[in-house]
Coordinates of C-alpha atoms in Angstrom, one line a residue:
M1 CA -24.4 -9.2 -21.5
S2 CA -22.9 -7.4 -24.6
K3 CA -19.1 -8.3 -26.2
N4 CA -18.1 -4.9 -24.4
Q5 CA -18.8 -5.7 -21.2
S6 CA -17.8 -9.8 -21.4
A7 CA -14.8 -8.7 -22.5
L8 CA -14.1 -6.1 -19.7
S9 CA -15.0 -8.5 -17.3
K10 CA -12.4 -11.1 -18.5
Q11 CA -10.1 -8.8 -19.1
A12 CA -10.7 -8.1 -15.2
F13 CA -10.8 -11.4 -14.0
S14 CA -7.6 -12.2 -15.9
S15 CA -5.5 -9.3 -14.4
G16 CA -7.2 -9.9 -11.5
K17 CA -4.8 -13.6 -11.0
W18 CA -2.5 -11.5 -12.3
M19 CA -2.6 -8.7 -9.8
F20 CA -2.8 -11.0 -6.9
S21 CA 0.2 -13.0 -8.2
L22 CA 2.1 -10.2 -7.7
R23 CA 0.7 -8.7 -5.1
F24 CA 1.4 -12.4 -2.9
L25 CA 5.1 -13.4 -4.3
D26 CA 6.2 -10.0 -4.0
K27 CA 4.9 -9.0 -0.6
G28 CA 6.0 -12.7 0.4
L29 CA 9.5 -11.9 -0.5
H30 CA 9.7 -8.4 0.9
L31 CA 8.3 -10.1 4.3
I32 CA 10.7 -13.4 3.8
R33 CA 13.4 -10.6 3.5
K34 CA 12.7 -8.2 6.3
I35 CA 11.7 -11.7 9.0
I36 CA 15.4 -12.9 7.9
L37 CA 17.6 -9.2 8.0
A38 CA 15.8 -9.3 11.7
R39 CA 16.9 -11.8 12.7
L40 CA 20.5 -10.5 11.3
L41 CA 20.5 -6.7 11.9
A42 CA 19.2 -4.8 15.1
P43 CA 16.4 -2.1 15.9
D44 CA 19.1 0.2 15.2
D45 CA 19.8 -0.7 12.1
F46 CA 17.0 -0.2 10.9
G47 CA 15.5 2.6 12.3
L48 CA 19.3 3.8 10.1
F49 CA 17.4 2.8 7.2
G50 CA 14.6 4.2 8.2
I51 CA 15.8 7.8 7.9
A52 CA 16.7 7.7 4.3
L53 CA 13.5 6.0 3.0
L54 CA 12.1 8.7 5.1
M55 CA 13.4 11.3 3.5
M56 CA 13.0 9.6 0.2
S57 CA 9.4 9.0 0.4
S58 CA 8.9 13.0 1.4
M59 CA 10.9 14.6 -1.4
E60 CA 8.9 12.3 -4.0
A61 CA 5.9 13.1 -2.5
F62 CA 6.3 16.3 -2.6
T63 CA 7.1 16.7 -6.2
K64 CA 4.6 13.7 -7.1
T65 CA 3.3 14.8 -11.0
G66 CA 0.1 12.3 -10.8
F67 CA 1.5 12.1 -14.4
D68 CA 0.9 8.1 -14.0
A69 CA -3.3 8.5 -13.0
A70 CA -3.8 11.2 -15.5
L71 CA -3.0 8.9 -18.3
I72 CA -4.5 6.0 -17.4
H73 CA -7.7 8.0 -16.7
N74 CA -7.8 9.5 -20.2
Q75 CA -9.7 7.4 -22.7
N76 CA -7.9 8.9 -25.3
N77 CA -4.7 8.0 -27.5
I78 CA -1.8 8.5 -25.4
D79 CA 0.6 8.2 -26.9
D80 CA 1.5 11.9 -27.8
Y81 CA 2.1 12.4 -24.6
L82 CA 4.7 10.0 -23.4
D83 CA 7.4 11.6 -24.5
T84 CA 6.7 15.0 -22.2
A85 CA 5.7 12.5 -19.2
W86 CA 9.2 10.4 -19.7
I87 CA 11.1 13.8 -19.6
I88 CA 9.3 15.4 -16.3
Q89 CA 10.2 12.0 -14.5
V90 CA 13.7 12.2 -15.5
A91 CA 14.7 15.9 -14.6
R92 CA 12.5 15.1 -11.1
G93 CA 14.6 12.3 -10.5
L94 CA 17.8 14.0 -11.2
I95 CA 17.0 17.3 -8.9
L96 CA 15.9 14.7 -6.1
A97 CA 18.7 12.6 -6.2
V98 CA 21.0 16.2 -6.4
I99 CA 18.9 17.9 -3.7
L100 CA 19.6 14.3 -1.1
F101 CA 23.5 14.1 -1.6
I102 CA 23.6 17.9 -0.7
F103 CA 21.4 18.0 2.8
A104 CA 22.1 15.0 3.6
P105 CA 24.0 16.1 6.4
L106 CA 21.0 18.6 7.6
I107 CA 18.7 15.8 7.8
A108 CA 21.3 13.5 9.3
G109 CA 21.7 16.1 11.7
F110 CA 18.0 16.8 12.9
F111 CA 17.8 13.0 13.6
D112 CA 20.9 13.8 15.3
E113 CA 22.6 10.3 13.7
N114 CA 25.8 11.4 11.7
L115 CA 25.9 7.4 10.2
A116 CA 22.7 8.2 7.5
I117 CA 24.9 10.9 5.9
P118 CA 26.9 8.2 3.5
I119 CA 23.6 5.9 3.5
L120 CA 21.5 9.4 2.3
R121 CA 24.6 9.9 -0.4
V122 CA 24.3 6.8 -1.7
L123 CA 20.9 6.3 -1.7
S124 CA 20.5 9.4 -4.1
L125 CA 21.5 7.1 -6.7
A126 CA 18.2 4.9 -6.5
E127 CA 16.8 8.3 -7.3
I128 CA 18.3 8.1 -10.4
F129 CA 17.6 4.4 -11.3
K130 CA 13.4 5.4 -11.1
S131 CA 13.4 8.1 -13.4
L132 CA 15.1 6.8 -15.8
K133 CA 12.8 3.8 -16.1
S134 CA 10.3 3.4 -19.3
I135 CA 6.9 5.8 -18.9
G136 CA 6.0 2.7 -20.9
V137 CA 5.1 0.4 -17.6
V138 CA 2.0 2.9 -16.4
L139 CA 0.4 1.2 -19.9
F140 CA 0.7 -1.8 -18.1
Q141 CA -1.8 -1.1 -15.5
K142 CA -4.0 1.1 -17.9
E143 CA -4.4 -1.8 -20.5
L144 CA -5.1 -4.4 -17.3
D145 CA -1.1 -6.1 -18.9
F146 CA -0.7 -7.2 -15.5
K147 CA 0.9 -10.0 -17.0
K148 CA 4.1 -7.6 -17.4
R149 CA 3.3 -5.3 -14.5
F150 CA 3.9 -8.8 -12.6
I151 CA 7.6 -9.4 -14.5
Y152 CA 8.7 -5.9 -13.9
R153 CA 7.7 -5.4 -10.3
L154 CA 8.7 -9.2 -9.1
S155 CA 12.8 -8.3 -10.8
G156 CA 13.1 -5.6 -8.6
T157 CA 11.8 -7.5 -5.4
F158 CA 14.2 -10.8 -6.3
F159 CA 16.7 -9.0 -6.7
D160 CA 16.5 -6.8 -3.9
L161 CA 16.3 -10.4 -1.8
L162 CA 18.9 -12.2 -3.8
V163 CA 21.8 -9.5 -2.8
G164 CA 20.5 -7.9 -0.2
I165 CA 20.3 -11.7 2.3
P166 CA 24.2 -12.1 1.6
A167 CA 24.9 -8.9 2.0
A168 CA 23.7 -8.9 5.1
F169 CA 25.8 -11.8 6.5
I170 CA 28.5 -10.6 5.7
L171 CA 28.1 -6.7 6.5
R172 CA 26.0 -7.5 9.7
N173 CA 24.9 -3.7 9.2
A174 CA 22.3 -1.3 7.4
W175 CA 24.6 -1.2 4.4
A176 CA 22.8 -4.4 3.0
L177 CA 19.7 -2.7 3.4
V178 CA 21.0 -0.4 1.1
I179 CA 22.6 -2.3 -1.4
G180 CA 19.8 -4.9 -1.6
I181 CA 17.7 -1.7 -2.9
L182 CA 19.9 -0.1 -5.3
V183 CA 20.0 -2.9 -6.7
G184 CA 16.3 -3.5 -7.4
H185 CA 15.4 -0.3 -8.4
F186 CA 18.6 -1.1 -11.2
V187 CA 17.5 -4.6 -12.3
R188 CA 13.4 -2.7 -12.2
F189 CA 15.2 0.3 -14.7
I190 CA 16.4 -2.3 -17.0
I191 CA 13.3 -4.5 -17.6
S192 CA 11.4 -1.5 -18.3
F193 CA 12.7 -1.0 -21.3
I194 CA 12.7 -4.9 -22.2
L195 CA 9.0 -5.2 -21.8
H196 CA 7.9 -2.1 -23.6
P197 CA 8.3 -1.0 -26.8
F198 CA 8.5 2.7 -26.2
R199 CA 11.5 4.8 -26.7
P200 CA 11.8 8.4 -25.5
K201 CA 12.1 11.2 -27.4
L202 CA 13.6 14.6 -27.0
N203 CA 10.1 15.8 -27.4
F204 CA 8.5 18.1 -24.8
D205 CA 5.1 19.7 -25.8
L206 CA 4.0 22.4 -22.7
N207 CA 0.4 21.8 -23.4
K208 CA 0.6 18.1 -22.9
A209 CA 2.2 18.4 -19.7
K210 CA -0.5 21.6 -18.1
E211 CA -2.7 19.0 -19.5
M212 CA -1.8 15.9 -16.8
F213 CA -0.7 18.4 -14.7
E214 CA -4.5 19.1 -14.1
F215 CA -5.2 16.5 -13.6
G216 CA -3.0 15.0 -11.4
K217 CA -2.3 18.2 -9.1
W218 CA -5.0 17.4 -6.8
Q219 CA -2.4 13.7 -6.6
L220 CA 0.5 15.5 -5.8
A221 CA -1.7 18.0 -3.0
A222 CA -2.4 14.5 -2.2
S223 CA 0.0 13.2 -2.3
I224 CA 1.7 15.4 -0.2
I225 CA -0.5 15.8 2.7
T226 CA -1.0 11.5 2.4
F227 CA 2.7 11.4 2.7
T228 CA 2.6 14.2 5.8
A229 CA -0.4 11.9 7.7
L230 CA 1.7 9.1 7.3
H231 CA 5.2 9.9 8.3
L232 CA 4.7 12.6 10.8
D233 CA 4.8 9.9 13.2
D234 CA 7.8 8.5 12.1
L235 CA 9.8 11.9 12.0
T236 CA 8.2 12.6 15.4
V237 CA 9.0 9.4 16.4
G238 CA 12.7 9.5 15.3
R239 CA 13.0 13.3 16.6
L240 CA 12.4 12.1 19.9
L241 CA 13.5 8.8 20.7
G242 CA 15.6 8.3 18.5
T243 CA 16.7 6.0 15.7
G244 CA 16.4 2.1 17.3
A245 CA 12.5 4.1 18.4
L246 CA 12.0 4.5 15.0
G247 CA 13.1 0.9 13.9
F248 CA 10.5 -0.3 16.6
F249 CA 8.1 1.9 15.3
Q250 CA 8.6 1.4 11.5
M251 CA 8.8 -2.7 11.7
A252 CA 4.9 -2.6 13.4
F253 CA 4.4 -0.5 10.9
Q254 CA 5.0 -2.2 7.9
M255 CA 4.1 -5.8 9.4
S256 CA 0.8 -5.0 11.3
N257 CA -0.4 -3.6 7.9
I258 CA 1.3 -6.2 5.6
T259 CA -1.7 -8.0 5.2
A260 CA -5.1 -6.2 5.2
T261 CA -4.0 -2.9 3.7
E262 CA -2.2 -5.6 0.7
I263 CA -5.3 -7.5 0.3
T264 CA -7.2 -3.4 -0.8
H265 CA -4.1 -2.7 -2.5
V266 CA -3.9 -5.6 -5.1
I267 CA -7.9 -5.0 -5.8
S268 CA -8.3 -1.5 -6.1
K269 CA -5.4 -1.9 -8.7
V270 CA -7.2 -3.8 -10.3
T271 CA -10.3 -2.1 -10.2
F272 CA -9.5 1.1 -10.8
P273 CA -8.8 0.9 -14.6
L274 CA -12.4 -1.2 -14.4
Y275 CA -13.8 1.4 -12.4
S276 CA -12.3 4.2 -14.5
K277 CA -14.4 2.8 -17.8
V278 CA -17.8 2.7 -15.9
Q279 CA -17.7 5.6 -14.8
E280 CA -20.4 7.3 -16.6
N281 CA -22.8 4.7 -15.3
K282 CA -23.7 5.0 -11.7
N283 CA -25.7 2.0 -11.0
K284 CA -22.7 0.1 -12.4
L285 CA -20.3 1.4 -10.7
K286 CA -21.9 1.7 -7.4
R287 CA -22.6 -2.1 -7.8
I288 CA -19.2 -3.2 -8.3
Y289 CA -18.1 -0.8 -5.7
K290 CA -19.9 -2.8 -3.1
M291 CA -18.9 -5.9 -4.2
T292 CA -15.5 -4.8 -3.8
F293 CA -16.4 -3.5 -0.5
E294 CA -17.6 -6.7 0.8
L295 CA -14.3 -8.5 -0.3
I296 CA -12.0 -6.4 1.3
I297 CA -13.6 -6.6 4.5
T298 CA -14.5 -10.0 4.4
I299 CA -10.8 -10.5 4.0
A300 CA -9.1 -8.0 6.4
F301 CA -11.7 -8.0 9.2
P302 CA -9.9 -11.2 10.4
M303 CA -6.6 -11.5 9.4
V304 CA -6.2 -8.0 11.7
A305 CA -8.3 -9.4 14.7
G306 CA -5.8 -12.5 14.3
M307 CA -2.6 -10.5 14.3
I308 CA -4.1 -8.4 17.3
I309 CA -4.5 -11.8 19.3
L310 CA -1.3 -13.2 18.5
A311 CA 1.1 -11.0 18.1
P312 CA 3.0 -11.6 21.6
L313 CA 3.7 -15.1 19.9
G314 CA 4.3 -13.8 16.4
I315 CA 6.6 -11.6 17.0
K316 CA 8.8 -13.8 19.6
I317 CA 8.4 -17.1 17.1
V318 CA 8.9 -14.9 13.6
L319 CA 11.2 -11.4 14.6
G320 CA 13.2 -12.8 17.7
E321 CA 12.9 -11.7 21.1
D322 CA 14.8 -8.4 20.6
W323 CA 11.3 -6.6 18.9
L324 CA 9.0 -8.0 21.5
P325 CA 9.1 -4.2 22.7
M326 CA 7.1 -2.9 19.8
V327 CA 3.6 -5.4 20.6
Y328 CA 1.4 -2.7 22.1
A329 CA 2.4 -0.7 19.0
F330 CA 2.1 -3.6 16.6
Q331 CA -2.0 -4.0 17.8
I332 CA -2.4 -0.5 17.9
L333 CA -1.3 0.0 14.9
A334 CA -3.2 -3.1 13.1
V335 CA -6.3 -1.7 14.9
G336 CA -6.1 1.5 12.9
G337 CA -5.0 -0.8 9.8
I338 CA -8.9 -1.7 9.2
F339 CA -9.4 2.3 8.6
R340 CA -6.9 2.8 6.2
T341 CA -8.0 -0.2 4.5
I342 CA -11.3 0.9 4.3
A343 CA -10.5 4.2 3.1
A344 CA -7.7 2.9 0.4
T345 CA -11.8 1.1 -0.4
G346 CA -12.7 4.8 -1.8
G347 CA -9.3 6.3 -3.2
S348 CA -9.3 4.1 -6.5
V349 CA -13.1 4.9 -7.3
F350 CA -12.8 9.0 -6.5
Y351 CA -9.9 8.7 -8.9
A352 CA -12.1 6.5 -11.8
I353 CA -15.0 9.6 -11.9
G354 CA -12.5 11.7 -11.9
Y355 CA -12.7 12.8 -8.7
P356 CA -9.1 13.1 -7.2
K357 CA -10.4 15.9 -4.5
G358 CA -11.8 13.0 -2.8
D359 CA -8.6 11.0 -1.7
F360 CA -6.7 14.5 -0.9
I361 CA -9.9 15.3 1.4
L362 CA -10.2 12.0 3.0
N363 CA -5.7 12.6 3.6
K364 CA -6.0 16.2 4.8
W365 CA -8.2 15.2 8.0
R366 CA -5.8 12.2 8.8
F367 CA -3.1 15.2 8.6
I368 CA -5.2 17.3 10.9
I369 CA -6.0 14.8 13.6
L370 CA -1.9 13.1 13.5
T371 CA -0.9 16.5 13.5
I372 CA -3.0 17.2 17.1
G373 CA -2.0 14.0 18.7
I374 CA 0.9 13.1 17.6
F375 CA 3.3 15.5 19.5
P376 CA 2.4 15.3 23.2
L377 CA 0.7 11.2 22.6
T378 CA 4.4 10.2 21.5
Y379 CA 6.3 12.9 24.0
Y380 CA 4.2 11.4 27.1
Y381 CA 3.8 7.5 26.1
G382 CA 6.1 6.8 23.8
L383 CA 5.8 4.3 21.1
E384 CA 2.1 3.4 22.2
G385 CA 1.1 6.9 22.3
A386 CA 2.4 7.0 18.3
S387 CA 0.7 4.0 17.3
I388 CA -2.2 5.8 19.8
A389 CA -2.2 9.0 17.3
S390 CA -1.9 7.6 14.0
G391 CA -4.7 5.1 14.8
L392 CA -7.4 7.8 15.4
A393 CA -5.6 9.7 12.9
L394 CA -7.2 6.9 10.6
A395 CA -10.4 6.1 12.3
S396 CA -11.4 10.3 11.5
T397 CA -10.9 9.5 7.4
M398 CA -14.6 7.7 7.9
V399 CA -16.9 10.2 8.2
P400 CA -15.6 12.4 5.0
L401 CA -14.9 9.1 2.8
F402 CA -18.9 7.8 3.6
K403 CA -19.9 11.3 2.8
M404 CA -19.0 11.8 -0.3
L405 CA -19.4 7.7 -1.7
K406 CA -23.2 8.6 -0.5
E407 CA -22.8 11.7 -2.8
N408 CA -21.1 10.2 -6.0
I409 CA -22.4 7.3 -6.3
F410 CA -25.1 7.3 -4.1
L411 CA -23.7 4.2 -1.6
T412 CA -25.6 4.8 1.9
I413 CA -23.9 4.3 5.2
K414 CA -26.6 2.2 6.0
E415 CA -25.3 -0.6 3.0
I416 CA -22.1 0.0 4.2
L417 CA -23.4 -1.6 7.6
I418 CA -25.3 -4.6 5.7
A419 CA -22.0 -5.5 3.1
S420 CA -20.3 -5.4 7.0
E421 CA -21.8 -7.6 8.9
V422 CA -21.7 -10.5 8.1
P423 CA -17.7 -10.5 7.9
F424 CA -17.5 -8.4 11.3
F425 CA -19.9 -11.2 13.8
S426 CA -18.0 -13.7 11.6
T427 CA -14.2 -12.4 13.2
L428 CA -15.5 -12.1 16.4
I429 CA -16.8 -15.5 17.0
M430 CA -13.2 -16.7 15.4
S431 CA -11.8 -14.2 17.7
F432 CA -13.3 -15.1 20.9
L433 CA -12.3 -18.9 20.0
V434 CA -9.1 -18.4 18.5
F435 CA -8.1 -16.8 22.6
L436 CA -9.9 -19.4 24.3
L437 CA -6.9 -21.7 22.5
Y438 CA -4.6 -19.4 22.9
I439 CA -4.4 -18.6 26.5
N440 CA -3.9 -22.8 26.9
L441 CA -1.3 -23.5 24.8
S442 CA 2.8 -23.6 24.8
S443 CA 4.6 -20.5 23.0
T444 CA 6.3 -22.5 20.0
I445 CA 5.8 -22.1 16.2
F446 CA 3.7 -25.7 16.6
S447 CA 0.7 -23.5 18.7
L448 CA 1.4 -20.3 16.2
V449 CA 0.4 -22.9 13.2
I450 CA -2.2 -24.3 15.1
L451 CA -4.0 -20.8 15.8
I452 CA -3.0 -20.0 12.4
L453 CA -5.2 -22.7 10.7
F454 CA -8.2 -23.0 13.7
G455 CA -8.5 -19.3 13.5
T456 CA -9.0 -19.6 9.4
I457 CA -11.3 -23.1 9.6
I458 CA -13.6 -21.4 12.5
Y459 CA -13.7 -18.3 10.1
F460 CA -14.3 -19.7 6.9
I461 CA -17.1 -21.7 8.6
S462 CA -19.0 -19.1 10.1
I463 CA -18.8 -17.3 7.1
Y464 CA -20.7 -19.9 5.2
A465 CA -23.5 -20.3 8.2
F466 CA -24.4 -17.2 7.5
Y467 CA -24.3 -16.6 3.6
K468 CA -25.7 -20.2 3.5
F469 CA -29.7 -19.5 2.8
K470 CA -28.9 -15.8 0.9
D471 CA -27.7 -15.4 -2.8
K472 CA -24.8 -13.2 -2.0
G473 CA -22.0 -13.5 -0.2
P474 CA -17.9 -12.2 0.4
F475 CA -17.2 -13.3 -3.2
S476 CA -19.7 -11.7 -5.2
L477 CA -17.3 -9.3 -7.6
A478 CA -15.8 -12.5 -8.3
K479 CA -18.6 -14.6 -8.9
W480 CA -20.0 -11.4 -11.1
V481 CA -16.6 -11.2 -13.5
L482 CA -16.8 -15.1 -13.8
N483 CA -20.4 -15.2 -15.0
N484 CA -19.2 -12.3 -17.5
V485 CA -16.5 -14.4 -18.7
K486 CA -18.6 -17.0 -20.1

């Protein structure tokens, strides 16, 4: 093993520890915040706040530069690009803030919710805070310095929680959510300049901007398609079913995807720069991807199965009885989350090999199927119909994903199925036994804990039994990194 490969593996291993810690704490704090606020606020409050976040996300998606990915992908010195990237970032943020402030009444009118107007206008400040952050935070990911990224991300989340929960106790309305998110973005803006020495100068280079946009244009296209594919259901639910239904739908989506897809996000953040560094060696790239894929589905499959089986009990115990109308939507969206998890594994590979169009193609198919199904299914079947449309759209991405993986890194469907068989059958065994125990227990928090522990034990026993006589397994990616560190 060469020194460069060993150093890369050691760096990836160290980065992985920080990324897992970051994501675990960041999403753990978000989950705690969401659970507490769900107990204090009504679904209508979440729907009202959801309208504002939806509009902010839409504007960001339709103006995304893709410069972050371009800077990470560029393996040369990028210091001369940072001022240009930061200037465009700030200009974009200021424009978005002005648009959000001016068009707040029109947005609120679309959803027939005038209470959203002041919330939209106050949240325009969040766009300014986000745009002013140091562009140097991009280098944390490029250089696999996830310790600093850990501090940067977690600082905002912590202060959002610290301020948002007391505000909810006092105000008991959607403004508690607004105050929390504003404080979080402001803290991240300050921390970004503390953690990185980059200090912006008014030094704009049009040629460098064009160069970054040439790579980032596909991320812009993918961002627009991704937003539409991801939030067309939100827009439809909010418009057809109202603010309360939007609160249910967004909570169901977020809670059903908070586990499996977060695992994918963590590993993809670590593997993207790792893929980029070995992008010329297709055999090594394929090997690392296969190990990554197997690790992700080994974690994701049982999580999703457990959420589907335990949804009625879990929602009642964790969020409260007010949220029970979203149970079926939650279960359907959890199934869709498996397809979302698998599709997400391909995105980082496509960007790493300089094929950002791949992510665009996946989301294009998702967008087409969602556009066809979302309105009639939501109109006739409500929240459950919207969830079915979302799940079908996610399932449609599997065909182009497997096709592009074969074309770009020579990975066949047969190899993917072989990597999936043990996690799949272990999950079936776990699900059957957990369901048998579930129908014989009472609806208490103690029963929920017992069921989760029981399912975890059964799953790991099954995994161990299947892999006992094989010199491979779902954690071969970690083994590969550890061996190379040595």
